[in-house]
Coordinates of C-alpha atoms and ligand atoms in Angstrom, one line a residue:
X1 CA -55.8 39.9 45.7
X2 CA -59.4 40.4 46.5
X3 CA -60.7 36.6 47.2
X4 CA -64.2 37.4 46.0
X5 CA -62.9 38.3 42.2
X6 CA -62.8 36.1 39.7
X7 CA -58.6 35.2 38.2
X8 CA -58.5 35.5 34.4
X9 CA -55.0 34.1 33.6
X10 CA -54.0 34.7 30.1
X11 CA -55.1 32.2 28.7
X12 CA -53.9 30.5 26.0
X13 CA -55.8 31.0 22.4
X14 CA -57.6 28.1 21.0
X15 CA -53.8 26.8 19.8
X16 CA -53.6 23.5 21.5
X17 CA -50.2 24.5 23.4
X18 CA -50.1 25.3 27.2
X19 CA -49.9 29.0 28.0
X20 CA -51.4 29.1 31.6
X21 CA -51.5 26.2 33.9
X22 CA -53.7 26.0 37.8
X23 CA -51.8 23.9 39.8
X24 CA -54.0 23.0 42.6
X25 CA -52.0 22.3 45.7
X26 CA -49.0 24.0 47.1
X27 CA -47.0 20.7 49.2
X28 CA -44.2 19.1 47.1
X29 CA -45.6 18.6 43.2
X30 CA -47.3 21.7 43.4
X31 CA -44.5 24.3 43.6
X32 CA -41.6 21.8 41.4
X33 CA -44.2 21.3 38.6
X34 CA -45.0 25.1 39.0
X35 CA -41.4 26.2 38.9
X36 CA -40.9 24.2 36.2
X37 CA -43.6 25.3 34.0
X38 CA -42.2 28.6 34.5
X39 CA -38.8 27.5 33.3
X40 CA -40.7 26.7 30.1
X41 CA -42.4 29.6 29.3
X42 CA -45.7 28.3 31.1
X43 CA -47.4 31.1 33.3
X44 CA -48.4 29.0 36.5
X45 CA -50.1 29.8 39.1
X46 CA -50.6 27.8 42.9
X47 CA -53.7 27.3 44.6
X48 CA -53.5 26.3 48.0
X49 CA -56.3 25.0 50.5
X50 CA -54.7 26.2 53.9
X51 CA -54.2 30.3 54.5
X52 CA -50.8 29.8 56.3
X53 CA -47.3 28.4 55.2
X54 CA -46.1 24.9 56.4
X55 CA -43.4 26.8 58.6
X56 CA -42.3 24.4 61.1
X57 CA -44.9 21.9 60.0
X58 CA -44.1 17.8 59.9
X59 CA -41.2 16.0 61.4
X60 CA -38.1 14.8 59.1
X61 CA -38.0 13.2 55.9
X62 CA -35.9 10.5 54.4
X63 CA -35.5 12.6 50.6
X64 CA -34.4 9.5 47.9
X65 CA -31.3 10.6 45.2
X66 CA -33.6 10.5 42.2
X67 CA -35.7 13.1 43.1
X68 CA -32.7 14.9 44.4
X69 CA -31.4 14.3 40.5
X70 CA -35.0 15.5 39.5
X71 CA -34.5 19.0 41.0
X72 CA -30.9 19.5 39.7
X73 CA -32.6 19.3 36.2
X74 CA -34.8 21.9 37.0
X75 CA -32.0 24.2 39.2
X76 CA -33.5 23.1 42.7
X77 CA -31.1 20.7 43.9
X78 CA -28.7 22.3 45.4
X79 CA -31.2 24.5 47.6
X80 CA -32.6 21.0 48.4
X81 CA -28.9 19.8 49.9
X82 CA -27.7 23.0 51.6
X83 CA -31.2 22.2 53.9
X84 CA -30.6 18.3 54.1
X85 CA -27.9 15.6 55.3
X86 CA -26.6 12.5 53.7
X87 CA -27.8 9.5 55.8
X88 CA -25.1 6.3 56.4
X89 CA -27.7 3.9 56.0
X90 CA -30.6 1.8 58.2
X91 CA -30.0 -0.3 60.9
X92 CA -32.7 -3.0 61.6
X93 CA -33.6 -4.4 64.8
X94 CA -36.1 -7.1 66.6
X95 CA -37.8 -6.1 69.6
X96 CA -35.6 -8.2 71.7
X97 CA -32.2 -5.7 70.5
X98 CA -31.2 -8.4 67.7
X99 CA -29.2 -7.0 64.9
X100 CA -31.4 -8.1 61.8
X101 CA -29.7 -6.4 59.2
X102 CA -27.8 -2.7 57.8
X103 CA -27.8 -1.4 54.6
X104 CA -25.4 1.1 53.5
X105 CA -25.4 3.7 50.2
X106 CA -25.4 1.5 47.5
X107 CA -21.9 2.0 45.8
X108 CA -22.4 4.1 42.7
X109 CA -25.5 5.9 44.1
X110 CA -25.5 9.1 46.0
X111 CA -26.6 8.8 49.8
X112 CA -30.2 9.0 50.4
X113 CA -30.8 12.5 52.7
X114 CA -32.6 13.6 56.0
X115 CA -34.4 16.6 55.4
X116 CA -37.3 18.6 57.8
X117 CA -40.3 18.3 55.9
X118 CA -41.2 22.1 56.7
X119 CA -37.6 23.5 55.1
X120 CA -38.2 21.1 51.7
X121 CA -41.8 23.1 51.5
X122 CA -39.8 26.1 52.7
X123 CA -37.2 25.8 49.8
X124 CA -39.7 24.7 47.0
X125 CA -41.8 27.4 47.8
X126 CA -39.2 29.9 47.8
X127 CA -37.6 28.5 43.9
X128 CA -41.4 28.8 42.5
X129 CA -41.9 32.7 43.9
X130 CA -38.2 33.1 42.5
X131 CA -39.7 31.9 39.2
X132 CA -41.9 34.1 38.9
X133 CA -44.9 31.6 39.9
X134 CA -47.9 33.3 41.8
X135 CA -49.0 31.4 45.4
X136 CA -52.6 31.9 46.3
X137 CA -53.3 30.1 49.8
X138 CA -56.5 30.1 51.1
X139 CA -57.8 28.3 47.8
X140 CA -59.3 25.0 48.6
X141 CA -60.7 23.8 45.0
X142 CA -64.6 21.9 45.4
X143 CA -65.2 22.1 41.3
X144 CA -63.7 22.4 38.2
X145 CA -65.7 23.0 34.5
X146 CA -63.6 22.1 31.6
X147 CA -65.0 23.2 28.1
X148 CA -62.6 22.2 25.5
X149 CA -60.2 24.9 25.4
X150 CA -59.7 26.3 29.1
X151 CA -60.4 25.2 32.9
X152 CA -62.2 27.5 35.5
X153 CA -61.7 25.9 38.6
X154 CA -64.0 26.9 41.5
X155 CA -63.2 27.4 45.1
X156 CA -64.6 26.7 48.5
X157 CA -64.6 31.0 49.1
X158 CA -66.3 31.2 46.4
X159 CA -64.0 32.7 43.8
X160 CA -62.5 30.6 40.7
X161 CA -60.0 31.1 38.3
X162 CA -59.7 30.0 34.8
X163 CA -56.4 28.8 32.4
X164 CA -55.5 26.1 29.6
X165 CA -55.0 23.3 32.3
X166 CA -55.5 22.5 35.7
X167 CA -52.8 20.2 37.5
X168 CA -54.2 18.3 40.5
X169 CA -51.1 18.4 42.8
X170 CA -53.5 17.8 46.0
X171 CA -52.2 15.1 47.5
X172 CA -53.4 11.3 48.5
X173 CA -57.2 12.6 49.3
X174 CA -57.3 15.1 45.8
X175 CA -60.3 16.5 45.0
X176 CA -59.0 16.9 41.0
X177 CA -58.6 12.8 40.7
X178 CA -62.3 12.9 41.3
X179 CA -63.1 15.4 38.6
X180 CA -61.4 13.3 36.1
X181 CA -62.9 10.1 37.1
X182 CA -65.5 9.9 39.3
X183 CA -65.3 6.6 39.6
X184 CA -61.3 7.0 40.4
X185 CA -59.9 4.8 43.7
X186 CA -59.3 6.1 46.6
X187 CA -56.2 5.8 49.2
X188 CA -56.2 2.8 50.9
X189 CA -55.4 2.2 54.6
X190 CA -51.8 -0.1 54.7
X191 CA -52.7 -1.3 58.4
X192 CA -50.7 1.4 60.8
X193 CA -51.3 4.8 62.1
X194 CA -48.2 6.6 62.8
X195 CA -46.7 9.5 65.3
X196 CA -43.4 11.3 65.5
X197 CA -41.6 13.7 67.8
X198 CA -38.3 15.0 68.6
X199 CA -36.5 14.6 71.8
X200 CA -34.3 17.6 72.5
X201 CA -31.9 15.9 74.9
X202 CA -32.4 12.1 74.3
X203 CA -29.2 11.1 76.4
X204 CA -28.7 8.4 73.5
X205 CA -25.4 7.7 71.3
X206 CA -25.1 9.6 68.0
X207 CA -26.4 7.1 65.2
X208 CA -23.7 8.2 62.8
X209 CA -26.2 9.5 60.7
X210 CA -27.7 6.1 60.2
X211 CA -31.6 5.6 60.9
X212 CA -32.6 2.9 63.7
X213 CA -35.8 0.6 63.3
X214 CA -37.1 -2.3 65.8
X215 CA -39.9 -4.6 64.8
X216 CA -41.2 -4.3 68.1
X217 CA -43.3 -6.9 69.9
X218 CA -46.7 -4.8 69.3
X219 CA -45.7 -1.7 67.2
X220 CA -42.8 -0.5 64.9
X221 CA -40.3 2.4 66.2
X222 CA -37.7 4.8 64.1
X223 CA -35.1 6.6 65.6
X224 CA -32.1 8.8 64.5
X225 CA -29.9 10.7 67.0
X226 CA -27.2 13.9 66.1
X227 CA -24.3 15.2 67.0
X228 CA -26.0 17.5 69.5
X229 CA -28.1 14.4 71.0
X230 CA -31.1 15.3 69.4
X231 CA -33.5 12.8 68.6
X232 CA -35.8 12.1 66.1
X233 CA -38.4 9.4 66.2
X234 CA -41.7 7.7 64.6
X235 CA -44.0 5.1 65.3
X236 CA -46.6 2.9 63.3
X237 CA -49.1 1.6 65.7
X238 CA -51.1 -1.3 63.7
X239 CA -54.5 -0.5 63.8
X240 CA -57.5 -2.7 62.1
X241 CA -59.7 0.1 61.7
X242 CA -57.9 4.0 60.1
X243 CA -57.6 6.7 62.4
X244 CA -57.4 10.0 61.2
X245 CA -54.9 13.0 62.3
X246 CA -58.4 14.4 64.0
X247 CA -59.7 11.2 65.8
X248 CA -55.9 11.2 66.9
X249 CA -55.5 14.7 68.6
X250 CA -59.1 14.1 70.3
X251 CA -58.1 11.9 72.5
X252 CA -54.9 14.0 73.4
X253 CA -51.4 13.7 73.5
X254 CA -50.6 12.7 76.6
X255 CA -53.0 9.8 75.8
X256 CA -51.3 8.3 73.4
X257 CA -47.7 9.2 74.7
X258 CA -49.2 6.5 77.1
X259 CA -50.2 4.0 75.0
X260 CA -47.2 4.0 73.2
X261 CA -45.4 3.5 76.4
X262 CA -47.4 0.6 76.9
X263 CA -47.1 -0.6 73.6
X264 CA -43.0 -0.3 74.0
X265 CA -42.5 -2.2 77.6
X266 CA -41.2 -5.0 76.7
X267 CA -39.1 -4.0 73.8
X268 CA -35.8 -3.8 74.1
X269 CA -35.3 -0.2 72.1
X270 CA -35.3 3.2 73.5
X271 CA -38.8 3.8 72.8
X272 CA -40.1 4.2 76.9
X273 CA -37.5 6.9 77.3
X274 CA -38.0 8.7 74.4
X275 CA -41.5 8.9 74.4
X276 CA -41.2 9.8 77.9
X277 CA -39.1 12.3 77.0
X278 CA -41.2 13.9 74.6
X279 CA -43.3 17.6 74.8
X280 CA -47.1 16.1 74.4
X281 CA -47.2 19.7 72.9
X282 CA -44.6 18.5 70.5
X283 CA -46.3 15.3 69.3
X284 CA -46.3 15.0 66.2
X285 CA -50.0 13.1 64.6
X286 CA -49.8 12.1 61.3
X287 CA -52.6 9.7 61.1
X288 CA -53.7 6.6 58.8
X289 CA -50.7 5.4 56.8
X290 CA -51.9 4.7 53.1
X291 CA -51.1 4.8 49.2
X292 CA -52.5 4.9 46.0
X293 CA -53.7 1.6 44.7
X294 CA -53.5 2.0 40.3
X295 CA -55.1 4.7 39.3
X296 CA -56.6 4.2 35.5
X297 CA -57.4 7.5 34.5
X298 CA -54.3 10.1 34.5
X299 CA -56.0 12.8 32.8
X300 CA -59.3 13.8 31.2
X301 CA -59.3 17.0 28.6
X302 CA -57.5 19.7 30.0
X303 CA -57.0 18.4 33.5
X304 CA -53.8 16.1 35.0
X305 CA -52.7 14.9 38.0
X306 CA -49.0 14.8 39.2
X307 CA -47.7 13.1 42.7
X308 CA -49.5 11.8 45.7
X309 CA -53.0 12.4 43.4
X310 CA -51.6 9.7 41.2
X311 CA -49.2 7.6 42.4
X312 CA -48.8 7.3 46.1
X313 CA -46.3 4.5 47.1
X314 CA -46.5 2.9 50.7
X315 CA -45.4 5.9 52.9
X316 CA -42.7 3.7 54.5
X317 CA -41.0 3.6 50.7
X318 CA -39.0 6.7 50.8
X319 CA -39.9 7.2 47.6
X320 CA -43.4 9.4 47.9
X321 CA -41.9 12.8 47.4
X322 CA -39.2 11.9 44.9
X323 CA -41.5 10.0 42.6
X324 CA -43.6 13.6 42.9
X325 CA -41.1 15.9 42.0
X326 CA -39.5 13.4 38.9
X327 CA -43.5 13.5 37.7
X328 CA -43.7 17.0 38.4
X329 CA -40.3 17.7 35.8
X330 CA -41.6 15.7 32.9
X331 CA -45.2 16.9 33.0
X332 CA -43.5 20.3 32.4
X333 CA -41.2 18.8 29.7
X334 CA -43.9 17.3 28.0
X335 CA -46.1 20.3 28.3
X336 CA -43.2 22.0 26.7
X337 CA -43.0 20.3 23.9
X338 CA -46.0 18.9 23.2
X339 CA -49.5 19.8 22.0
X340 CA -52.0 19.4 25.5
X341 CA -53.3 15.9 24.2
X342 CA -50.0 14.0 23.1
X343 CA -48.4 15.9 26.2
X344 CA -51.0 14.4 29.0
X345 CA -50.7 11.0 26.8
X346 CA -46.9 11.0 26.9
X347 CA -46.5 12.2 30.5
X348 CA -48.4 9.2 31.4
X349 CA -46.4 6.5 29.4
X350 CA -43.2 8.0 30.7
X351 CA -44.6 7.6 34.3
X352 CA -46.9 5.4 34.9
X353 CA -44.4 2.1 34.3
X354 CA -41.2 3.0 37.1
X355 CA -43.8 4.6 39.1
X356 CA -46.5 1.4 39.7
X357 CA -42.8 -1.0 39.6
X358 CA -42.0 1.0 42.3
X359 CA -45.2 1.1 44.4
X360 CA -45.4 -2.7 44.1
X361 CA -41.6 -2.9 45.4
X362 CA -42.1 -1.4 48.0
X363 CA -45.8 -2.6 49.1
X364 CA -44.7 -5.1 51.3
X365 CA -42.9 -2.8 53.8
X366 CA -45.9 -1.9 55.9
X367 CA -47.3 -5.0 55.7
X368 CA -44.7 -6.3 58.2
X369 CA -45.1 -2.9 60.5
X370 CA -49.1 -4.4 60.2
X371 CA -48.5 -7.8 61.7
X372 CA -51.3 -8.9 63.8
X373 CA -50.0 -11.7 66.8
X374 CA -49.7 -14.6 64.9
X375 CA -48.4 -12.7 61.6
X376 CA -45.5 -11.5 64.3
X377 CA -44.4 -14.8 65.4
X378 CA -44.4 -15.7 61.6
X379 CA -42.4 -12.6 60.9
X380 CA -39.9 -12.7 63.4
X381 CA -39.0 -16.0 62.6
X382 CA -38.4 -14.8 59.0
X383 CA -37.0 -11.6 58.8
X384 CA -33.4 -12.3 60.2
X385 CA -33.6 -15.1 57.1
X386 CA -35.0 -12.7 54.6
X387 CA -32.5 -9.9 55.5
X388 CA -29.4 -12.4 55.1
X389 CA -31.0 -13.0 52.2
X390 CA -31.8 -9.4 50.9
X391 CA -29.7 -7.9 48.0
X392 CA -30.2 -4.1 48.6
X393 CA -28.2 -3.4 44.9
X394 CA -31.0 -5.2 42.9
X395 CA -32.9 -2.0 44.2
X396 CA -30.2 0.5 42.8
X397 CA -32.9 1.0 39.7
X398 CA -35.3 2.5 41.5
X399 CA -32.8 5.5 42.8
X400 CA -30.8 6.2 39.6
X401 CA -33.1 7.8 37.2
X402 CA -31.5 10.6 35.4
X403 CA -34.3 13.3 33.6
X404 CA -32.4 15.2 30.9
X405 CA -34.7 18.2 31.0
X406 CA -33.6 20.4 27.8
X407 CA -33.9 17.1 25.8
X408 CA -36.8 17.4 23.5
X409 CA -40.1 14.6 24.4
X410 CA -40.4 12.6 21.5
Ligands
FAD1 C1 -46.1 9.9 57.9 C2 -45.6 10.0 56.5 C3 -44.2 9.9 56.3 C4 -43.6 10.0 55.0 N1 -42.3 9.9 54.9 C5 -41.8 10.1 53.6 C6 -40.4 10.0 53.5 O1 -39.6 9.7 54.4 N2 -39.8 10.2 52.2 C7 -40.7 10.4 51.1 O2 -40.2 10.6 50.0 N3 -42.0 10.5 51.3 C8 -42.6 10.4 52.5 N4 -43.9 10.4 52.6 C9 -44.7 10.7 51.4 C10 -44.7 12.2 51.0 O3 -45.0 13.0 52.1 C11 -45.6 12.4 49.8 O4 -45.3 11.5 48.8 C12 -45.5 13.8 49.3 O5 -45.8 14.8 50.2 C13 -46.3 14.0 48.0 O6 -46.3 15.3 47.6 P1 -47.6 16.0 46.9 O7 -47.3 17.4 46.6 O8 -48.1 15.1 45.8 O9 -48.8 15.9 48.0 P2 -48.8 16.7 49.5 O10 -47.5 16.9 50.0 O11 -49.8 16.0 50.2 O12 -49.4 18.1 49.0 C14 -50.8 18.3 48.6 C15 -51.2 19.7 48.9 O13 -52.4 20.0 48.3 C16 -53.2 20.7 49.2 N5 -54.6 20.4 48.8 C17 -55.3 19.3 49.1 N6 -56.6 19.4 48.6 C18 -56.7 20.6 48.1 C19 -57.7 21.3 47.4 N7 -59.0 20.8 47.3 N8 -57.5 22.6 47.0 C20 -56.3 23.2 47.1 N9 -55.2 22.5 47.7 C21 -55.4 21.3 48.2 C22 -52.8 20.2 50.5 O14 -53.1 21.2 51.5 C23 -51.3 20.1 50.3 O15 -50.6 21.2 50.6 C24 -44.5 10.3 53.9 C25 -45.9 10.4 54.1 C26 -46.4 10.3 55.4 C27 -47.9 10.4 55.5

């Protein structure tokens, strides 16, 4: 499609129902709510900021069983499995090696999965084309004009495209959140910066499918090894100040592969040889770690937002791109059977309460990885206490949440 022309979706008439829908965004939310809105009979179409696919993009992911349960209601889920793994559990070390705690799959609740983030944006990308939904890439949205009835959204090429709504599915930083409320929050830092890498011959025990973490003396490491002795790791680095995935790869690879080594040296985890053992080609820099404090305004007119725009728990929750994907399916549902206003309104009181119980759940995690010297000597005095102590079933809520899709919104 010729970028310079303007897109004139069918738009709805003046009826207050949903015909066409511009998701803005084509990561997780963008391509489920898109999908979805197909499945209802809502032509949608996906505007993307970068040109290129994520192919091969990101490291791994740990994929909760509620937004597993989200896709199955809208026919994804089992593309979503046959590209993941079941995970045994967590294993939780101190940087001296001491066992601190495990938790297992919570009887009654299907195991959480390991998933590369580039094949879930592979396979949700590939169910939206299959719907019939239309992917334009090279679409990074600056404005959007509202005037009652439709949305033309305008783009940084300068071309724009108009419908009955426009979905802000842009992530932690989106533009559309703006739009709505100018005076909206923005992310806020949670105290780490964070890298990942795979090591292709780590020369470390198979995990059983379970993921390692150490509390380490000056920085927080993750690591899962497979069958074939591959390794996958992660590290939070605290950091006072945020550093972005930019101010990251300027000062190189190799330097922080380095620092990290330094960081590690008295821990008694595999971090040295792994990150020794890493490609500084294959770093992986994913920069500031942050979430979503509330976010009053969910909507304004014909414009929404859905995932990471909205509700962006601490990234070390597990729960970012599940709580996306379970927005994503009732938005559609809601759009389905609802006029625009009572749909946004009704969306928004089916979300908003599990998704801000689960944000403050899990707030705390990073504020351990974030412990500055004397919060460490605090923490590691605590945390074999609070782990005896921890009841991981009195969090079984938070990953059982069943979303009958053909069941009409009230
Ligand atoms: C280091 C890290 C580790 C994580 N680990 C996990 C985990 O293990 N499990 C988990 O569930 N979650 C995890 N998360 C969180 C998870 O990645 C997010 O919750 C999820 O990606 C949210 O999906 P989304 O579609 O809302 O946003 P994104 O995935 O961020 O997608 C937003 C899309 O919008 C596009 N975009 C942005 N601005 C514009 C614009 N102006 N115009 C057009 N397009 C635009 C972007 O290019 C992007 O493709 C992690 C996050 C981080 C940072």
């Amino acid at each position: 499609m010729d970028k310079t022309t303007t897109t004139q979706l069918q738009a709805g008439t003046a009826s207050q129902r949903v015909r066409t829908a511009l998701v803005i965004g084509g990561g997780i939310a963008g391509p489920v709510v898109a999908t979805a809105l197909q499945r209802v009979g809502i032509r949608a179409t996906v505007c993307e900021a970068y040109a290129g696919t994520a192919d091969g993009i990101g490291g791994g992911m740990g994929f909760a069983p509620n937004g597993l349960e989200a896709l199955d209601a809208v026919g994804i889920g089992d593309a979503v499995r046959a590209v993941s793994t079941p995970m045994e559990g967590m294993v939780i070390e101190s940087w001296n090696g001491k066992h601190l705690g495990e938790f297992g799959n919570l009887p009654g609740v299907p195991a959480q999965r390991f998933v590369q983030r580039s094949d879930l944006y592979r396979v949700l990308n590939d169910a939206a084309e299959a719907a019939g939904v239309t992917t334009l890439t090279g679409r990074r949205l600056v404005d959007a004009v509202d005037d009652g009835t439709q949305v033309t959204a305008r783009f940084e090429d300068g071309s724009t495209a108009t419908a009955d709504l426009l979905i802000g599915a842009d992530g932690i930083h989106s533009t559309v959140r703006r739009l709505i409320d100018p005076s909206a929050p923005d992310a806020e830092y949670a105290g780490t910066h964070s890298f990942g890498g795979w090591v292709e011959d780590s020369g470390l025990p198979d995990t059983g499918g379970k993921m390692y973490m150490s509390f380490g003396k000056r920085a927080f490491l993750g690591w899962q090894v497979f069958e074939d002795g591959r390794c996958l790791w992660f590290v939070n680095l605290p950091s006072t100040t945020p550093v972005t995935v930019a101010e990251q790869r300027a000062k190189g690879a190799e330097f922080w592969l380095r620092t990290m080594v330094e960081l590690f040296r008295e821990d008694a985890n595999p971090a040295v040889r792994l990150l020794e053992r890493t490609d500084p080609g294959e770093l992986m820099f994913a920069g500031s770690m942050e979430f979503m404090p509330s976010v009053p305004t969910w909507s304004r007119g014909r414009m929404v937002l859905v995932g990471d725009a909205v509700h962006a728990p601490s990234s070390s929750s597990g729960q970012g791109a599940s709580l996306a994907i379970e927005s994503a399916v009732q938005l559609a549902r809601c759009l389905r059977d609802l006029p625009v206003d009572q749909a946004l309104a009704t969306y928004e009181q089916l979300r908003r309460p599990r998704v801000e119980r689960i944000m403050k759940a899990t707030a705390r995690t990073n504020a351990r990885k974030a412990a500055g010297p004397v919060g460490r000597v605090v923490r590691d005095a605590l945390l074999p206490l609070m782990f005896k102590l921890m009841k991981p079933e009195k969090s079984a809520w938070q990953y059982v949440h069943p979303i009958d899709f053909a069941a009409p919104v009230a």
